[in-house]
Short mmCIF file of C-alpha atoms in Angstrom, two decimals:
data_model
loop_
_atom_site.label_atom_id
_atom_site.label_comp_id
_atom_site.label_asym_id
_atom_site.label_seq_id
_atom_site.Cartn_x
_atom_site.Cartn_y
_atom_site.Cartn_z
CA UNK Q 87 0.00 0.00 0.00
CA UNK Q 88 1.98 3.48 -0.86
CA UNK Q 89 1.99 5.94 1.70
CA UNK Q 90 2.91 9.43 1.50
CA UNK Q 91 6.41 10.23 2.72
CA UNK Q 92 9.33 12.42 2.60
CA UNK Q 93 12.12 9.46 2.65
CA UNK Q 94 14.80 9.83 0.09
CA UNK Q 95 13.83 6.43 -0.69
CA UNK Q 96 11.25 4.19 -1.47
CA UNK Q 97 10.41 2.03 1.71
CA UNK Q 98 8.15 -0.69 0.37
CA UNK Q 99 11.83 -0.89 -1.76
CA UNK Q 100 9.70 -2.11 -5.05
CA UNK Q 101 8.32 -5.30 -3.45
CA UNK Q 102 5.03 -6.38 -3.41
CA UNK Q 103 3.79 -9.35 -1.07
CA UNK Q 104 3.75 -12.33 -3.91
CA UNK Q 105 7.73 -11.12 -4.02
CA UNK Q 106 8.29 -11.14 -0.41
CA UNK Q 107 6.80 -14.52 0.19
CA UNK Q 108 9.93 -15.22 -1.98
CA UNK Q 109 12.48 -13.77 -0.45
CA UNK Q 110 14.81 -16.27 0.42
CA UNK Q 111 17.56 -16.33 3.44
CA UNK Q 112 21.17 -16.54 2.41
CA UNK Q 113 23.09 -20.03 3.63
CA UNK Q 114 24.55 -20.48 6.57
CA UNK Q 115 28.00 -20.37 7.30
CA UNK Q 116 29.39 -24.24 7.78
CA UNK Q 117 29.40 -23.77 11.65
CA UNK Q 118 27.05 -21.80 12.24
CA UNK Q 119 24.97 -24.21 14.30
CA UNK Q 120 27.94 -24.79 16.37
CA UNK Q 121 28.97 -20.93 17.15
CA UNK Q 122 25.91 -20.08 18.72
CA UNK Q 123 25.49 -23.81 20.57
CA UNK Q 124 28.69 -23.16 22.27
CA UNK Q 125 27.68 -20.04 23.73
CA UNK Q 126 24.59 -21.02 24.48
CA UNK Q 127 26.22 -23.40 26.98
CA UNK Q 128 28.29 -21.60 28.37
CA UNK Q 129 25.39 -19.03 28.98
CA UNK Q 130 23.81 -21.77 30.58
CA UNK Q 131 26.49 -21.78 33.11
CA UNK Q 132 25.96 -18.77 34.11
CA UNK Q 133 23.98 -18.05 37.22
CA UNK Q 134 21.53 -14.67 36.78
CA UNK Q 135 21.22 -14.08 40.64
CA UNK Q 136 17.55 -12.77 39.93
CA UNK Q 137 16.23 -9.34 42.34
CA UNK Q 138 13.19 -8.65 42.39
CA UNK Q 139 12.27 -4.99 44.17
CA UNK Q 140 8.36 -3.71 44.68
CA UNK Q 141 7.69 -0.81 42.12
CA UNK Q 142 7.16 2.37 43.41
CA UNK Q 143 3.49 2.13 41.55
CA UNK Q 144 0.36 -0.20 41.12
CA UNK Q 145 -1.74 -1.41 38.59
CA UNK Q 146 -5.11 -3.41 38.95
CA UNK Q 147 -3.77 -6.25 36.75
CA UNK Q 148 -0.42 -6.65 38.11
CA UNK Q 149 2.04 -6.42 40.72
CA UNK Q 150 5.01 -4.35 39.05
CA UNK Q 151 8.96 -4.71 40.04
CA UNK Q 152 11.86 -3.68 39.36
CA UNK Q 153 14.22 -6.66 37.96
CA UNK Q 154 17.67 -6.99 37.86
CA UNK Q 155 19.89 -10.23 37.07
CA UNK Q 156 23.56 -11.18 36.04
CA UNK Q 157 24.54 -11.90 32.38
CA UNK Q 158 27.19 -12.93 30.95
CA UNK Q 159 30.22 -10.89 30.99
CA UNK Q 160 29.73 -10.12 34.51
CA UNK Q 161 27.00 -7.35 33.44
CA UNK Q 162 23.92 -6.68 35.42
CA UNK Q 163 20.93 -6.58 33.48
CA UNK Q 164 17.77 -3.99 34.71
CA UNK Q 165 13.96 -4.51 33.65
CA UNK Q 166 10.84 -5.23 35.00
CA UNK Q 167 8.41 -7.64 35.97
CA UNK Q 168 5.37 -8.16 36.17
CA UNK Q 169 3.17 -10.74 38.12
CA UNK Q 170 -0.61 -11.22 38.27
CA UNK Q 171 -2.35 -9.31 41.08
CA UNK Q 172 -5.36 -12.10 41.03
CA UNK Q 173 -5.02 -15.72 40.28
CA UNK Q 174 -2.55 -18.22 39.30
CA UNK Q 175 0.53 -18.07 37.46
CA UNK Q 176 -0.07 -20.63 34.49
CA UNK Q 177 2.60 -19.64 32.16
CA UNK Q 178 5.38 -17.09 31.71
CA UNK Q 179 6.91 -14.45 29.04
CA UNK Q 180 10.20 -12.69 28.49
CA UNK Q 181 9.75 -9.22 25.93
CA UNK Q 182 11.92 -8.03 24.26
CA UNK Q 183 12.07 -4.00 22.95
CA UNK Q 184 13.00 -2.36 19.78
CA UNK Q 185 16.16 0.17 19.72
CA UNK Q 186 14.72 2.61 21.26
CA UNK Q 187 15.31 0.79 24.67
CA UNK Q 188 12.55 0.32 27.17
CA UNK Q 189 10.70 3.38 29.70
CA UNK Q 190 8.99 0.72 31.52
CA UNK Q 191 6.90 -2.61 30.89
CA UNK Q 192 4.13 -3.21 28.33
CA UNK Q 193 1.44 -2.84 30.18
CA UNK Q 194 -1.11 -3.68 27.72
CA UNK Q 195 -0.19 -7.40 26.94
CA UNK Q 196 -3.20 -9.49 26.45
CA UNK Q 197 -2.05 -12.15 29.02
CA UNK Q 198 -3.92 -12.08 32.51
CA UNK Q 199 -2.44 -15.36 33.58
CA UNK Q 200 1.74 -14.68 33.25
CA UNK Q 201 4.54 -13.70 34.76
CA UNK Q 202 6.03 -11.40 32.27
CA UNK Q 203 9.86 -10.37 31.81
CA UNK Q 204 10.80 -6.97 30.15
CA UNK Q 205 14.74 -6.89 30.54
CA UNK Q 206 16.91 -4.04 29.13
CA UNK Q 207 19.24 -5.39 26.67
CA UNK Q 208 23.04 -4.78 27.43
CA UNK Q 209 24.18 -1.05 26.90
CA UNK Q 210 20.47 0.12 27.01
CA UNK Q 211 17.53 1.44 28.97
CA UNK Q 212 18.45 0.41 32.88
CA UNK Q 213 21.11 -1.78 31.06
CA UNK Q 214 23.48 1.31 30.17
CA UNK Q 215 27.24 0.22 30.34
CA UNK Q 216 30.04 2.38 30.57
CA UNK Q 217 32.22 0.52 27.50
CA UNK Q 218 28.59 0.16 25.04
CA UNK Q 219 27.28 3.13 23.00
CA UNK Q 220 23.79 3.65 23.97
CA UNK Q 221 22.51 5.44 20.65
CA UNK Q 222 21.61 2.57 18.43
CA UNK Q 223 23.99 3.91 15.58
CA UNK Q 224 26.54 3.47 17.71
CA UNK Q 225 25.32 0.18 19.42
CA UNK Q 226 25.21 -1.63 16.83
CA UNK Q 227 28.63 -0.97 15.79
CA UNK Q 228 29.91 -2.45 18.96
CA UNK Q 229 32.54 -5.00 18.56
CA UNK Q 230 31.66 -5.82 14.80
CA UNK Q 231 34.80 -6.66 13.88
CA UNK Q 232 34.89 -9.27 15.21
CA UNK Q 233 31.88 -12.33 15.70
CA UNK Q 234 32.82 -13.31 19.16
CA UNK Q 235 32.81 -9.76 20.62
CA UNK Q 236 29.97 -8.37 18.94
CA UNK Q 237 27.29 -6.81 21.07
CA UNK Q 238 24.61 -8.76 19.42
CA UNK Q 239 26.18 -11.81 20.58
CA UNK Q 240 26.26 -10.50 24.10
CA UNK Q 241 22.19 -9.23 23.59
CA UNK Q 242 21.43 -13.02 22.55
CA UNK Q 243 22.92 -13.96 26.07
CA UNK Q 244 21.09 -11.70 27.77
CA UNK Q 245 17.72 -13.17 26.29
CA UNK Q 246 18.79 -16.64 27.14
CA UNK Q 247 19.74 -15.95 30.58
CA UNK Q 248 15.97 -13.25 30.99
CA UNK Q 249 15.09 -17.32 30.80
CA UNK Q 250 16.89 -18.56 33.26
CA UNK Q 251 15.71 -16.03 35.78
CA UNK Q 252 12.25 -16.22 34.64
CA UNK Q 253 12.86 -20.12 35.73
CA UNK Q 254 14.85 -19.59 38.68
CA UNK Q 255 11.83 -16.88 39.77
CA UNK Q 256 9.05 -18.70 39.09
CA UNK Q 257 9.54 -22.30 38.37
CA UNK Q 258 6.04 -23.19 38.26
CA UNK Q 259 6.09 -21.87 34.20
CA UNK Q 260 8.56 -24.68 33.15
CA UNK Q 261 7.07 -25.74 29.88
CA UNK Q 262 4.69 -23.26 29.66
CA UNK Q 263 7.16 -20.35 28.58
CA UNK Q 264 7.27 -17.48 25.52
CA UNK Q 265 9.10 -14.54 23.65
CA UNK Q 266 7.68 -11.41 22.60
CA UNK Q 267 10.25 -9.11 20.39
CA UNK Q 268 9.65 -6.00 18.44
CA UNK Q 269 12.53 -5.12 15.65
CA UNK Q 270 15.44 -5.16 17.53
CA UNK Q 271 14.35 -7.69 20.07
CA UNK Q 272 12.55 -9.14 17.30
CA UNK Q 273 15.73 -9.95 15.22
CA UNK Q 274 17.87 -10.74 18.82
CA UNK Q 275 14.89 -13.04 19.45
CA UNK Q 276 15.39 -15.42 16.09
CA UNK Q 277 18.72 -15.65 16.52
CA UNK Q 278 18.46 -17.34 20.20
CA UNK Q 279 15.37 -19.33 19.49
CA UNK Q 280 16.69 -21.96 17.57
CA UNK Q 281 19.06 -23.05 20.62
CA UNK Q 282 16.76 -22.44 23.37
CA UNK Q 283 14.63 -25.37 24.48
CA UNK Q 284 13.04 -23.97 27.26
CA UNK Q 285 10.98 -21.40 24.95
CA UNK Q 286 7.96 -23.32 23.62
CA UNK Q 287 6.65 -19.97 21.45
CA UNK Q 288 7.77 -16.64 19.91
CA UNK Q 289 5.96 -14.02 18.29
CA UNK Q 290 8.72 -11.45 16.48
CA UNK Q 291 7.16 -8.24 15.11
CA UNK Q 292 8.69 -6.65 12.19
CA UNK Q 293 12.39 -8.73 13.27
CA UNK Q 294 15.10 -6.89 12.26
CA UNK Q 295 18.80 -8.71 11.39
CA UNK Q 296 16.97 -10.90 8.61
CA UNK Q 297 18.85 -11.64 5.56
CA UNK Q 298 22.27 -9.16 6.12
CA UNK Q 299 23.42 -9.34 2.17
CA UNK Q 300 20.10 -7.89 1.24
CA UNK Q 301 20.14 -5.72 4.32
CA UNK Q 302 23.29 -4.35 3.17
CA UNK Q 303 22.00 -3.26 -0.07
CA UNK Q 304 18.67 -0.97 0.84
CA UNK Q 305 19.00 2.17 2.68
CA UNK Q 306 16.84 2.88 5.37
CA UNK Q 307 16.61 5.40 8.69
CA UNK Q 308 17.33 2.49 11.34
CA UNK Q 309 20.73 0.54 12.44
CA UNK Q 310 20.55 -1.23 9.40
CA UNK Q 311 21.70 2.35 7.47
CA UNK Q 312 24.66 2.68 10.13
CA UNK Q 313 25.77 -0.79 9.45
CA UNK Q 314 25.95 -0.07 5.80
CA UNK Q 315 27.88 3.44 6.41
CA UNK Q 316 30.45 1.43 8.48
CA UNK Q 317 31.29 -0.88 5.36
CA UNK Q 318 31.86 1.65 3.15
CA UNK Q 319 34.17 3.49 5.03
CA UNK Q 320 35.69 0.93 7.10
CA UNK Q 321 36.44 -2.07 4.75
CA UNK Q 322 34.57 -5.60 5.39
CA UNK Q 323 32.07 -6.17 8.20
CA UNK Q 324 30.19 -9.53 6.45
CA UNK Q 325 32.42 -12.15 8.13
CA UNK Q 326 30.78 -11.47 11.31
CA UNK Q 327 27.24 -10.67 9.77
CA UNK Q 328 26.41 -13.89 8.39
CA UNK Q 329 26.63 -15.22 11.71
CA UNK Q 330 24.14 -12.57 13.09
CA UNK Q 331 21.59 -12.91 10.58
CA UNK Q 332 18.32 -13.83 11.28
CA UNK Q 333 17.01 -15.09 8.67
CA UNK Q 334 19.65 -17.67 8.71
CA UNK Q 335 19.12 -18.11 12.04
CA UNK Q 336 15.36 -18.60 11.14
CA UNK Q 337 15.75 -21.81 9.30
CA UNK Q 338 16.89 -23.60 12.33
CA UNK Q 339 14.05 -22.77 14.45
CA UNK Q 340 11.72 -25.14 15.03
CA UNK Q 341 9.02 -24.11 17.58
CA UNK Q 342 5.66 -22.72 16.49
CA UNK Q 343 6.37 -18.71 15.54
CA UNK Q 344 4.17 -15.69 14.95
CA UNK Q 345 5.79 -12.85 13.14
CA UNK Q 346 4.12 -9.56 12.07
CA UNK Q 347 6.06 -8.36 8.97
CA UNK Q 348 5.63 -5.09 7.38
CA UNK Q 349 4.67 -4.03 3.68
CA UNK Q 350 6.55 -0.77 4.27
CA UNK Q 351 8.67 -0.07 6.60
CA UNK Q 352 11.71 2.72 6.51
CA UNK Q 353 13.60 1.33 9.54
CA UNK Q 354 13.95 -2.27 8.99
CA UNK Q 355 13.48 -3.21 5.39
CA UNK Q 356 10.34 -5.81 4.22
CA UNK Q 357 12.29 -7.85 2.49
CA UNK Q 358 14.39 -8.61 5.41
CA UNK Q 359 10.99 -9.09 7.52
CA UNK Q 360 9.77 -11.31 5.13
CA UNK Q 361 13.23 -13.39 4.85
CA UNK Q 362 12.91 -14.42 8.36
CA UNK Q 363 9.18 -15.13 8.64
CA UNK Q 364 10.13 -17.71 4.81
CA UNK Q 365 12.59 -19.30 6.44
CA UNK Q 366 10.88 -20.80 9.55
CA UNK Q 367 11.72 -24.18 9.58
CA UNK Q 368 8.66 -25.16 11.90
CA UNK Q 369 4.84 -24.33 12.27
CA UNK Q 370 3.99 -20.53 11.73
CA UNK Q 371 1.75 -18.05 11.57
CA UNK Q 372 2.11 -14.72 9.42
CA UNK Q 373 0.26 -11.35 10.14
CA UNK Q 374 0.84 -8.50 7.19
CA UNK Q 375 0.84 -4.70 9.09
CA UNK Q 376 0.48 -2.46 6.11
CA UNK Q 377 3.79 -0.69 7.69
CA UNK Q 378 6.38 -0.78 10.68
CA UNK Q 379 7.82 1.89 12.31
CA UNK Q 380 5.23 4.36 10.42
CA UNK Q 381 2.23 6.17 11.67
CA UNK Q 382 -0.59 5.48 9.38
CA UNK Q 383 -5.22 5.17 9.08
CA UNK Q 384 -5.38 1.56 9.83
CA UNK Q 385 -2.99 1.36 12.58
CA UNK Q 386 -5.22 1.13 15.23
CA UNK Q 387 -7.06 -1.19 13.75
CA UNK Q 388 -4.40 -3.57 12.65
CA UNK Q 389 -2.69 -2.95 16.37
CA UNK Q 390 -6.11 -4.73 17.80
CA UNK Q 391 -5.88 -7.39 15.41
CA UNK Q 392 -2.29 -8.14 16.26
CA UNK Q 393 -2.93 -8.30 20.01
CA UNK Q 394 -5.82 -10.86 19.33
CA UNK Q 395 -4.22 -12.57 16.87
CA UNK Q 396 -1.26 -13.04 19.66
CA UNK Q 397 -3.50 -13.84 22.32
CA UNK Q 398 -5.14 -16.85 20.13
CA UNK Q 399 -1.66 -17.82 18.98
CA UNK Q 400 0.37 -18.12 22.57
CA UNK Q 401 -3.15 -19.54 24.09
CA UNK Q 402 -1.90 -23.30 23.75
CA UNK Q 403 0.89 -22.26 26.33
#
């Protein structure tokens, strides 16, 4: 659908849906599989030391805290949590935000029945660190050269170990546990799903990350544009991309997955969207918004179609 806009570019980038369906991730690099198994045990190994302090506010629905737990690299992760004021706890959910960072938790989830996780990814939000840019141009230029420093990597561990202290916390939701992401946490989130067997389904909305060649290619006005800036000034970056692409990382995911791509979108472009949601090797579930990261008519509409679509989709939990 074309929208009226002052971008120097065209954000729907040409494609219509038919070609989107289409889009197809790039292959994996030979050990791929085993880079990001190997540090997802020794994330495993690391003990998160989950606090939980009473927020200084209430909410009918919930009981709100502050969260904080240990990650790797030594660095202490802040968030939230929230817990049901009224009833049992039958399942649980970790959230992840977009670049922007977090203010506070989502407090309009349609889930009356979890515990629900909102940590601050490493360098942002109430996860600022003194040696990580905290502006997302910056961030995600953190460590690029090389694959086993790259912030990304580190963001992927702090998902994996929101887990562990969602299990350590409340151990009653073994089994019974989800993901939420939105662009940035929505590409972070497909590249730790595939090795994370205590997550039994995801939803990613508009997942950034997803197919890196491509991604390199089409301008936009999100990380995605700083990444390509970097590589034409500062020689090659795609050595360490391939392994933090998430479309790759897509076709070894097996769990059931919702993901909400865009048709236009000037932060994180469709086709990228659209790579990851194709290359889901297991059961899922597609939702077109007619844009991301764009105000436009039907956006209030669509947002209450997402949330019930979600709710129906995570209900099995």
């Amino acid at each position: 659908m074309p929208f009226s806009h002052s971008y120097p570019f065209d954000p729907a980038y040409g494609f219509s849906l038919d070609q989107l369906l289409r889009v197809e991730p790039p292959d994996p690099p030979e050990d791929f599989a085993a880079f990001w198994s190997a540090r997802y045990d020794e994330a495993r190994n690391v003990a998160p030391r989950p606090e939980l302090r009473r927020c200084g506010w209430s909410h009918p629905r919930f009981q709100a805290f502050d969260l904080t737990y240990r990650s790797t690299g030594a660095i202490t992760i802040g968030g939230w949590a929230l817990v049901p004021a009224h009833g049992r706890i039958r399942r649980g959910f970790v959230v992840g935000h977009g670049y922007g960072g977090r203010d506070g938790p989502d407090l309009d989830l349609p889930f009356d029945d979890a515990v629900v996780l909102f940590p601050c990814f490493r360098g942002l939000s109430r996860s600022r660190c003194a040696d990580i840019p905290e502006t997302p141009d910056r961030h995600v230029l953190c460590g690029i050269e090389d694959r086993d420093r790259y912030v990304l990597g580190g963001c992927v561990e702090d998902l994996w170990l929101a887990v562990s202290t969602l299990l350590d916390l409340f151990p009653e939701v073994e089994g019974r546990v989800g993901y939420l992401g939105i662009s940035f946490g929505g590409g972070i989130g497909a590249l730790s799903l595939p090795w994370e067997p205590r997550l039994q389904r995801a939803h990613l909305n508009v997942p950034t990350f997803g197919h890196q060649p491509l991604r390199l290619t089409l301008p936009t006005v999100g990380s995605g544009e700083s990444v390509r800036r970097y590589r034409s000034s500062h020689g090659n970056v795609t050595a360490t991309l391939a392994y933090y692409d998430a479309a790759i990382a897509a076709r070894f995911t097996g769990i059931p997955v919702h993901v909400a791509a865009a048709l236009f979108d000037p932060a994180v472009a469709p086709p990228g969207q659209f790579a990851v949601f194709n290359a889901l090797a297991g059961p899922k579930e597609l939702f077109v918004l007619d844009a991301g990261h764009f105000d436009y008519p039907r956006k209030p509409e669509q947002d209450r179609s997402l949330s019930a679509a979600i709710a129906a989709f995570f209900e099995p939990l």
